[in-house]
Amino acid sequence: METASSLEHRLPNPSLHMRGQTLKFPRSASSKEAPRFLAPRLSSATATSLLHHHRHSQSSTPRLSFTAPDAASHRCVSSVLKKDGQILCIAAANGLVYTGSQANAVRVWKMPEFTECGHLKTKACMVVALHVSNDRVYAAYANCKIRVWRRTWEGAVKHVRIATVPAAGSFLRGYIAGHDKTSKHLGPISSLAINTSENILYSASLDKTVKVWRISDFKCIETIQAHLEPVNALAAADGVLYTASDDATVRMWRRDPCSGPRSHSLTVTLPTKHSPVKTLALAADGGVLYAGCTDGYVHYWLKGCFSGQMQYGGALPGHTHAVLCLASAGTYVATGSADSTSRVWAREADGFHSCVAVLQGHRGPVRCVAASTDRHSDETGEEGCTVFTGSLDGVLKVWRVRNSAAQIHDSALNARDYFQLT
């Protein structure tokens, strides 16, 4: 009979989450990779004509969004190197930024000045995933446990640890009682998500499962056999759970609390052109789902206004290696890649995306990214966002990205080229 430890050793190598120096990121792990295109130069009249034709056609052909962002559209406002090793995860909320790394501490940074204002330290090993919801911070560690802190504002920012999930000894007690034997993941945790409407915490793992934790008592109430390959990312909104896997699919799950111990049912499976999915992100309103893949593309789906079904919208190109992380803020989506760059896209009302910035400066794969919207205080009134990038080079960077109305207009005229994905 195999023990938990022996089973864990047979799981896929978790080097993507743990050891950057041994990673190799190919351009594509797809057996049917989409061809690479060069965007032609289009006149304003031609681009407008193409746009008019596309909007009035009934074709559902996926589209790729191309653009040439202005080099002056962004700037790096801070770059920090700590002796924590590789930066593995970032979360931003309520004017605070949390970063996790190979060290066992979660560092806390205050915005907008981006100064360190504390840290959450334990005796555990490296931090592999972070999630912030309301006044609570959830951190997943390489030992397959999750620690929970409550944030307070009593004169200064303070964090008090309130739980360890699963609790010490719960696995043994469950085994003796004959139930809840699998409350602990058997492989490294890859992602965390919160179902705020039902007060539920989700954790995904390379052991191919997703565990459902009731936040009121942090008890594991369900284990979802989500995919046939490791589960790399989660996203949740409006009672719907999305899971992404190395099996090149994104799955959509709905929960029915009246269905007993197996309350989550598979609703739909979204393919990603035979390319493993490493990261997910949802737009703030839940209307757009993004999936970053090893082929360098970010595929996205649009939720129907009336049907609620996810319809494939297209792909965002540009990265030459695997897309490792995504973050959505307002109408912006930021990406991080193994090619050591990040990209920022602006989504327009009609669903098209314009690349407004290519962020270069890291010397290693960009492992994690977070974003927040803001409005610059200068007299131009330009809208933009702040992007935080963490890399396996151990450097944390903060970027200001602007997106003026003129830039959006130019992108709309010159960067809408449509190609069929094969």
mmCIF file of C-alpha atoms in Angstrom, residues 375-383 402:
data_model
loop_
_atom_site.group_PDB
_atom_site.id
_atom_site.type_symbol
_atom_site.label_atom_id
_atom_site.label_comp_id
_atom_site.label_asym_id
_atom_site.label_seq_id
_atom_site.Cartn_x
_atom_site.Cartn_y
_atom_site.Cartn_z
ATOM 1 C CA ARG A 375 -5.897 57.535 -12.820
ATOM 2 C CA HIS A 376 -2.773 59.591 -13.218
ATOM 3 C CA SER A 377 -2.855 62.952 -11.506
ATOM 4 C CA ASP A 378 -1.331 64.898 -14.376
ATOM 5 C CA GLU A 379 -3.333 67.444 -16.370
ATOM 6 C CA THR A 380 -3.841 65.080 -19.311
ATOM 7 C CA GLY A 381 -6.198 62.942 -17.235
ATOM 8 C CA GLU A 382 -4.873 59.732 -18.788
ATOM 9 C CA GLU A 383 -6.219 56.492 -17.455
ATOM 10 C CA ARG A 402 -0.926 54.776 -19.166
#
